[in-house]
mmCIF file of C-alpha atoms in Angstrom:
data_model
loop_
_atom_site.group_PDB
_atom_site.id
_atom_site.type_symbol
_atom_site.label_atom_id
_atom_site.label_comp_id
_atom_site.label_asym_id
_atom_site.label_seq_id
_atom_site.Cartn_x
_atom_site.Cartn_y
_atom_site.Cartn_z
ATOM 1 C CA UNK N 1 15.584 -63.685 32.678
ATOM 2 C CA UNK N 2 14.169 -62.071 29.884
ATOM 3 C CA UNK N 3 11.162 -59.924 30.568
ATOM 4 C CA UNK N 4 7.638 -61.433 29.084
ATOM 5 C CA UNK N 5 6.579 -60.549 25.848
ATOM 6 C CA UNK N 6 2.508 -59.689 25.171
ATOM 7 C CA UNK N 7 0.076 -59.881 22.160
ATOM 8 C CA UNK N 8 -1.273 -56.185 21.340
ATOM 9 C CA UNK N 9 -0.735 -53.120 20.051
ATOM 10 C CA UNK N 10 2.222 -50.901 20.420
ATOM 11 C CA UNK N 11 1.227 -47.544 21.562
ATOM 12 C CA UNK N 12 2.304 -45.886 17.957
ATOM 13 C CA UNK N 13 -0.351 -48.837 16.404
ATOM 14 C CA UNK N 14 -3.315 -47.775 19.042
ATOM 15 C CA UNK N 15 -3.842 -44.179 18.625
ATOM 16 C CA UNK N 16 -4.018 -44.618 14.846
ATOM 17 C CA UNK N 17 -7.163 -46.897 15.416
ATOM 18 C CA UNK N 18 -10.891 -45.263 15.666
ATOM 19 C CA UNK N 19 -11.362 -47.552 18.627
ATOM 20 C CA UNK N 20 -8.951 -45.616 20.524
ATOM 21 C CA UNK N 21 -10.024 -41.693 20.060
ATOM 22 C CA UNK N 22 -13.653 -43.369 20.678
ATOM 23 C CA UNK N 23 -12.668 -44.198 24.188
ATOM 24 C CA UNK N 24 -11.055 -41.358 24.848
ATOM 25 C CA UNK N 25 -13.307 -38.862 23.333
ATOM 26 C CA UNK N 26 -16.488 -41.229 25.170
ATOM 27 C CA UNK N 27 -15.034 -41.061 28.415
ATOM 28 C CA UNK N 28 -13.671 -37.228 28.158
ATOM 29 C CA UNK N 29 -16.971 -36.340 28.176
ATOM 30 C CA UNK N 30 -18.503 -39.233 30.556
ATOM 31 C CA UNK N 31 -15.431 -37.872 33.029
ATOM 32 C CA UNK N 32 -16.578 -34.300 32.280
ATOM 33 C CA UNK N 33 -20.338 -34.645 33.480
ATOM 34 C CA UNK N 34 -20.238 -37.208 36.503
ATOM 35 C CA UNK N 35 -17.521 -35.045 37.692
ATOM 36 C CA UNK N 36 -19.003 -31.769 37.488
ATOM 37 C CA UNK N 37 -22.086 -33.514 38.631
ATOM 38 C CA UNK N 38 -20.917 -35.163 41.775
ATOM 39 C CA UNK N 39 -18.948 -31.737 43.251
ATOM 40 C CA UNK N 40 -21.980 -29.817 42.616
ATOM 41 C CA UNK N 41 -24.722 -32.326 43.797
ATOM 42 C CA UNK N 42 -25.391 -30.715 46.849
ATOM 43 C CA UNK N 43 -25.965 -27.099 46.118
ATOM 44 C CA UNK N 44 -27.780 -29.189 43.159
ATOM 45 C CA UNK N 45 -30.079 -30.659 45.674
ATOM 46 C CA UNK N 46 -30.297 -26.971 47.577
ATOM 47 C CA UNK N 47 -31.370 -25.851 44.407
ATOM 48 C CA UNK N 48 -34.195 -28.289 43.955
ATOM 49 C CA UNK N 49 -35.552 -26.084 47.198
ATOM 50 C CA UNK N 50 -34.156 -29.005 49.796
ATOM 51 C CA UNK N 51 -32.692 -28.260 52.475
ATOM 52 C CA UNK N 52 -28.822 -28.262 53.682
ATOM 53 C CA UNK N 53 -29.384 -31.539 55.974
ATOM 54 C CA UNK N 54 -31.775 -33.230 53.367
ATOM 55 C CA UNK N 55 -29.304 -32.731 50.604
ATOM 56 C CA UNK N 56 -26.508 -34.028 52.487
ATOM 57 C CA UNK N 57 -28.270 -37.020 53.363
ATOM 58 C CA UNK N 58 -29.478 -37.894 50.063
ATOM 59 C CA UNK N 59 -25.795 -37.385 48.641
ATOM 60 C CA UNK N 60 -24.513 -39.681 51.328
ATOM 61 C CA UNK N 61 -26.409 -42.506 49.399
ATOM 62 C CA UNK N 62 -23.846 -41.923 46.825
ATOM 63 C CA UNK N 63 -21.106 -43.841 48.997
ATOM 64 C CA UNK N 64 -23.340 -47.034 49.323
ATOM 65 C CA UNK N 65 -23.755 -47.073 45.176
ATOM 66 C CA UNK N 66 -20.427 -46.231 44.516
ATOM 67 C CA UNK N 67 -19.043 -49.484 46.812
ATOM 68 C CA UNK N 68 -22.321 -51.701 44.731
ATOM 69 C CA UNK N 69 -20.943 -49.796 41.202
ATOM 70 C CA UNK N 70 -17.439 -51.584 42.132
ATOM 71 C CA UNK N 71 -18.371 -54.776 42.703
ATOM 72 C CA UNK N 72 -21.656 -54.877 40.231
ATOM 73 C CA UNK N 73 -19.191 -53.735 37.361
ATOM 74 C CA UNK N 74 -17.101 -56.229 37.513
ATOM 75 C CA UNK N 75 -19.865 -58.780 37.774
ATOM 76 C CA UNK N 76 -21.481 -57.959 34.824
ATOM 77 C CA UNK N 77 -18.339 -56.853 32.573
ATOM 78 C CA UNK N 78 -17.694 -61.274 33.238
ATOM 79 C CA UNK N 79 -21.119 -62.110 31.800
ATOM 80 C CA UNK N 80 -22.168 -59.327 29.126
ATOM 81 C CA UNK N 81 -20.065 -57.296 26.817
ATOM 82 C CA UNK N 82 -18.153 -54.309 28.636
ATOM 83 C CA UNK N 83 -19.363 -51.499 25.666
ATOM 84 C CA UNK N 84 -22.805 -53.176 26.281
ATOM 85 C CA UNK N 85 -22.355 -52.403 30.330
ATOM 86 C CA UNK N 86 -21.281 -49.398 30.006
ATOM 87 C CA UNK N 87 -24.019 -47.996 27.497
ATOM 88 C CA UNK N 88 -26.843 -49.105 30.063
ATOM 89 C CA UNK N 89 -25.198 -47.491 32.939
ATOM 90 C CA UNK N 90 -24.519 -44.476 31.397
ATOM 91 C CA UNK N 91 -28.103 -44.637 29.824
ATOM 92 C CA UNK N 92 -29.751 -45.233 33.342
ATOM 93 C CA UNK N 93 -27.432 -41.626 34.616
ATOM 94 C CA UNK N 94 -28.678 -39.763 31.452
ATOM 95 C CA UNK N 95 -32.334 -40.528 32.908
ATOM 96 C CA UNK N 96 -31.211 -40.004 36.225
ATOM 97 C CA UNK N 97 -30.318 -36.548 34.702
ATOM 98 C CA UNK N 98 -33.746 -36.102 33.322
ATOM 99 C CA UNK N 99 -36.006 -36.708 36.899
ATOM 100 C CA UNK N 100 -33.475 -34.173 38.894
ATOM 101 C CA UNK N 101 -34.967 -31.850 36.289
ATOM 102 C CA UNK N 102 -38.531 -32.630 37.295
ATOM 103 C CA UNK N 103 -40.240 -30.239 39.961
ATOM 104 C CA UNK N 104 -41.706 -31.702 42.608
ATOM 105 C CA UNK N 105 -40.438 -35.356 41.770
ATOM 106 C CA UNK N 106 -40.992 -37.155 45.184
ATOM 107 C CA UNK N 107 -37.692 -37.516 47.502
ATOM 108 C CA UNK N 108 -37.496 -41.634 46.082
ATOM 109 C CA UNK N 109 -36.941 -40.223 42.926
ATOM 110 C CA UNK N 110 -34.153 -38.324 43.862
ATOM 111 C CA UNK N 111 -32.973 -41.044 45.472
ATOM 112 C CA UNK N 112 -32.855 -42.917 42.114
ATOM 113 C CA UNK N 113 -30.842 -40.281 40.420
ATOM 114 C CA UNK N 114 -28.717 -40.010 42.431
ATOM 115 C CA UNK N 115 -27.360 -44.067 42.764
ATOM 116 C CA UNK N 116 -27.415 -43.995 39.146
ATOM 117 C CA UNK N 117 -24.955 -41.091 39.509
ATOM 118 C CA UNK N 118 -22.918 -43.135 41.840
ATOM 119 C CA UNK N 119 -22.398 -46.537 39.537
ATOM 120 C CA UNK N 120 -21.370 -44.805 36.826
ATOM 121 C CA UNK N 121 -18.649 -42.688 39.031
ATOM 122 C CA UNK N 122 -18.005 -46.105 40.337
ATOM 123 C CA UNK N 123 -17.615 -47.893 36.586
ATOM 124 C CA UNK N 124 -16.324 -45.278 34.896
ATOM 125 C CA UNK N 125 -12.800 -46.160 35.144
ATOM 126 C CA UNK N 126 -12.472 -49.394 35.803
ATOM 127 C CA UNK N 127 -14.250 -49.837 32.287
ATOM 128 C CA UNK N 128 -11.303 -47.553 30.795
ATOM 129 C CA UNK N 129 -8.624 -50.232 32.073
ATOM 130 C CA UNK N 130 -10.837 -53.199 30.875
ATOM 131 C CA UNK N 131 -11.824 -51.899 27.915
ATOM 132 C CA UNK N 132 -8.095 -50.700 26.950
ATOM 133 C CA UNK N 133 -7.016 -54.037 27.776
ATOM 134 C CA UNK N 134 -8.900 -56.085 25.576
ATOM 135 C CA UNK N 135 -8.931 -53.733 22.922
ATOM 136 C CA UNK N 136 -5.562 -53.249 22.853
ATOM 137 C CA UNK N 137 -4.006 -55.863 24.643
ATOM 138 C CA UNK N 138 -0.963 -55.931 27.055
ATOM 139 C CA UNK N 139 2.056 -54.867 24.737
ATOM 140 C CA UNK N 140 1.542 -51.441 25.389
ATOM 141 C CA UNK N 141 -1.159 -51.767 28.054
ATOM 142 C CA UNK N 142 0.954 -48.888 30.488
ATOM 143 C CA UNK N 143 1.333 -46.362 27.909
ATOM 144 C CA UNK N 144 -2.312 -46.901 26.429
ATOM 145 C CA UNK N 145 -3.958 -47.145 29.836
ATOM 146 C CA UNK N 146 -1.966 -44.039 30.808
ATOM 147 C CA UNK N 147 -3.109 -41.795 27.835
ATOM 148 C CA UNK N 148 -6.549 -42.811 28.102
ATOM 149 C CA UNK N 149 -7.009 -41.943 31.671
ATOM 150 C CA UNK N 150 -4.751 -38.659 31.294
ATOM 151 C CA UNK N 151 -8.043 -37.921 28.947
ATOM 152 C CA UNK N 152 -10.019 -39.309 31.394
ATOM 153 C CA UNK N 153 -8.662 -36.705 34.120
ATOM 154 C CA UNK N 154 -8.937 -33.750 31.260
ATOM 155 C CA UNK N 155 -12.474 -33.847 31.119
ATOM 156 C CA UNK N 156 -12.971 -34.750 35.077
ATOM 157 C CA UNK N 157 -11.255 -31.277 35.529
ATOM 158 C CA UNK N 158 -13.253 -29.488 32.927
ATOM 159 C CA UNK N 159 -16.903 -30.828 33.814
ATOM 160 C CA UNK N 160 -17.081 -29.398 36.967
ATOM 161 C CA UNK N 161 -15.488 -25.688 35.664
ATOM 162 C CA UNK N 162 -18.315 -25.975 33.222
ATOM 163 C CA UNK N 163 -21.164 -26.797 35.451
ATOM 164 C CA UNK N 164 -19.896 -23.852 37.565
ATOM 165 C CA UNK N 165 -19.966 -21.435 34.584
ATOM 166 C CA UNK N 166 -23.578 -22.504 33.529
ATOM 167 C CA UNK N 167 -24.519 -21.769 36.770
ATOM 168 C CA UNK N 168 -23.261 -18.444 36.926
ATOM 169 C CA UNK N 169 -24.514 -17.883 33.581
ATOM 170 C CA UNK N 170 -28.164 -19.275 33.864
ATOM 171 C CA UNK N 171 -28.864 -18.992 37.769
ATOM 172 C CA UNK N 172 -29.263 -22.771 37.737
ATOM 173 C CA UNK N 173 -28.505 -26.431 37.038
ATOM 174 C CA UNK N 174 -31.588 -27.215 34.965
ATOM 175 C CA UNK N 175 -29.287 -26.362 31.779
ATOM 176 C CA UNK N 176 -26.156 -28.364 32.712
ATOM 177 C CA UNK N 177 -28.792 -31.083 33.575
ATOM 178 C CA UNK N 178 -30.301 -30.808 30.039
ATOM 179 C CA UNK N 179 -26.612 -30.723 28.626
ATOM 180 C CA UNK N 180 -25.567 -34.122 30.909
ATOM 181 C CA UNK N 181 -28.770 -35.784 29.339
ATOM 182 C CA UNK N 182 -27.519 -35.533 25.825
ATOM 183 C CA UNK N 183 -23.502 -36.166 26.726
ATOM 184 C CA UNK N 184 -24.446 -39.390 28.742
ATOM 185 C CA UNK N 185 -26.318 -40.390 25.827
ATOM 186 C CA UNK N 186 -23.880 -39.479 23.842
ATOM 187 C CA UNK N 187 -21.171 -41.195 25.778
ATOM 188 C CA UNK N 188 -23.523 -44.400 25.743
ATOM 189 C CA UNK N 189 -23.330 -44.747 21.872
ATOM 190 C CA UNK N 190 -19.963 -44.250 21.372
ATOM 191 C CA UNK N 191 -18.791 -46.651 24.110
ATOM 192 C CA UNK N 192 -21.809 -49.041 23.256
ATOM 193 C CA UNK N 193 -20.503 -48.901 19.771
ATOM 194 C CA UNK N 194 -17.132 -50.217 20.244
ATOM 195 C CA UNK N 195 -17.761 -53.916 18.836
ATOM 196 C CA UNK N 196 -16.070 -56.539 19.427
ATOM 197 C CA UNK N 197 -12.061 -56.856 20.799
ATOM 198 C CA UNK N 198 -9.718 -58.120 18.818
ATOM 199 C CA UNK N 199 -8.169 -61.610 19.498
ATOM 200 C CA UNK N 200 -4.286 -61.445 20.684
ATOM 201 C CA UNK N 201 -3.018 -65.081 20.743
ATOM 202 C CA UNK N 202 -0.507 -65.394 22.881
#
């Protein structure tokens, strides 16, 4: 049998589009932060003057929001617009950013931050693969997918390198907090921005 044939863009047609660099340049630096923050949340926490056990236990909420991201994300990426789903999660982790940067913010809050933390870890990808998918359709869905998330895994591996070196550099996370604030945000337009898909008739 002959193999199917699908409406899209060849991989040649989708890097030449803005659409595509904005996803990959968005989520480079979504990767980069929620990946750097997530490795480093608990000497994060110890640094907020918590202790080992309390920090631990407060990260282990990240498990419970990462298993709601998975199945909220897909909920609301049928009802609302996926750039629109993604800007408000990414929005809600910039202001988690901002109250671990508080002092003295009551334990709930932390609590807060940190499940915003975990949806986005949990929506960050499978928005890549939707968003590829109706933005460039299935023709070259493999190769696009694939480039995007080799991005993807780029900035995943830098973010947490970085976070380290601020560390060293400033004695704390207060300036890699201030930095995720404006990258989330950042990340939020871009990705928020993307407009509409194209239509591919079959």
């Amino acid at each position: 049998d002959e193999p199917a044939t699908h409406a899209g863009l060849t991989f040649q047609e989708s890097y030449r589009t803005v659409v595509f660099w904005k996803i990959a340049i968005g989520f480079f630096f979504i990767s980069a932060i929620i990946a750097g923050l997530l490795i480093n949340l608990v000497p994060l926490l110890i640094d907020r003057d918590m202790t080992a056990m309390a920090a631990a236990k407060i990260a282990g909420v990240l498990g419970f929001s990462v298993l709601f991201g998975r199945i909220g994300v897909g909920f609301l990426i049928d009802h609302f617009r996926a750039p629109l789903v993604a800007a408000v999660m990414f929005s809600a982790t910039a202001i988690g950013c901002l109250l671990l940067t508080l002092d003295s913010a009551p334990t709930w809050v932390v609590y807060v931050a940190v499940i915003t933390l975990g949806l986005s870890a949990a929506a960050e990808i499978d928005l890549v693969a939707f968003l590829v998918s109706r933005f460039f359709g299935l023709k070259a869905y493999g190769k696009i997918y694939g480039s995007q998330l080799s991005v993807f895994y780029l900035g995943a591996a830098a973010g947490p390198l970085a976070i380290g070196m601020s560390f060293d550099m400033f004695g704390g996370y207060q300036q890699a907090l201030y930095a995720g604030i404006v990258i989330l945000l950042f990340g939020a337009i871009v990705i928020g921005g993307l407009g509409k898909p194209r239509d591919f008739p079959e």
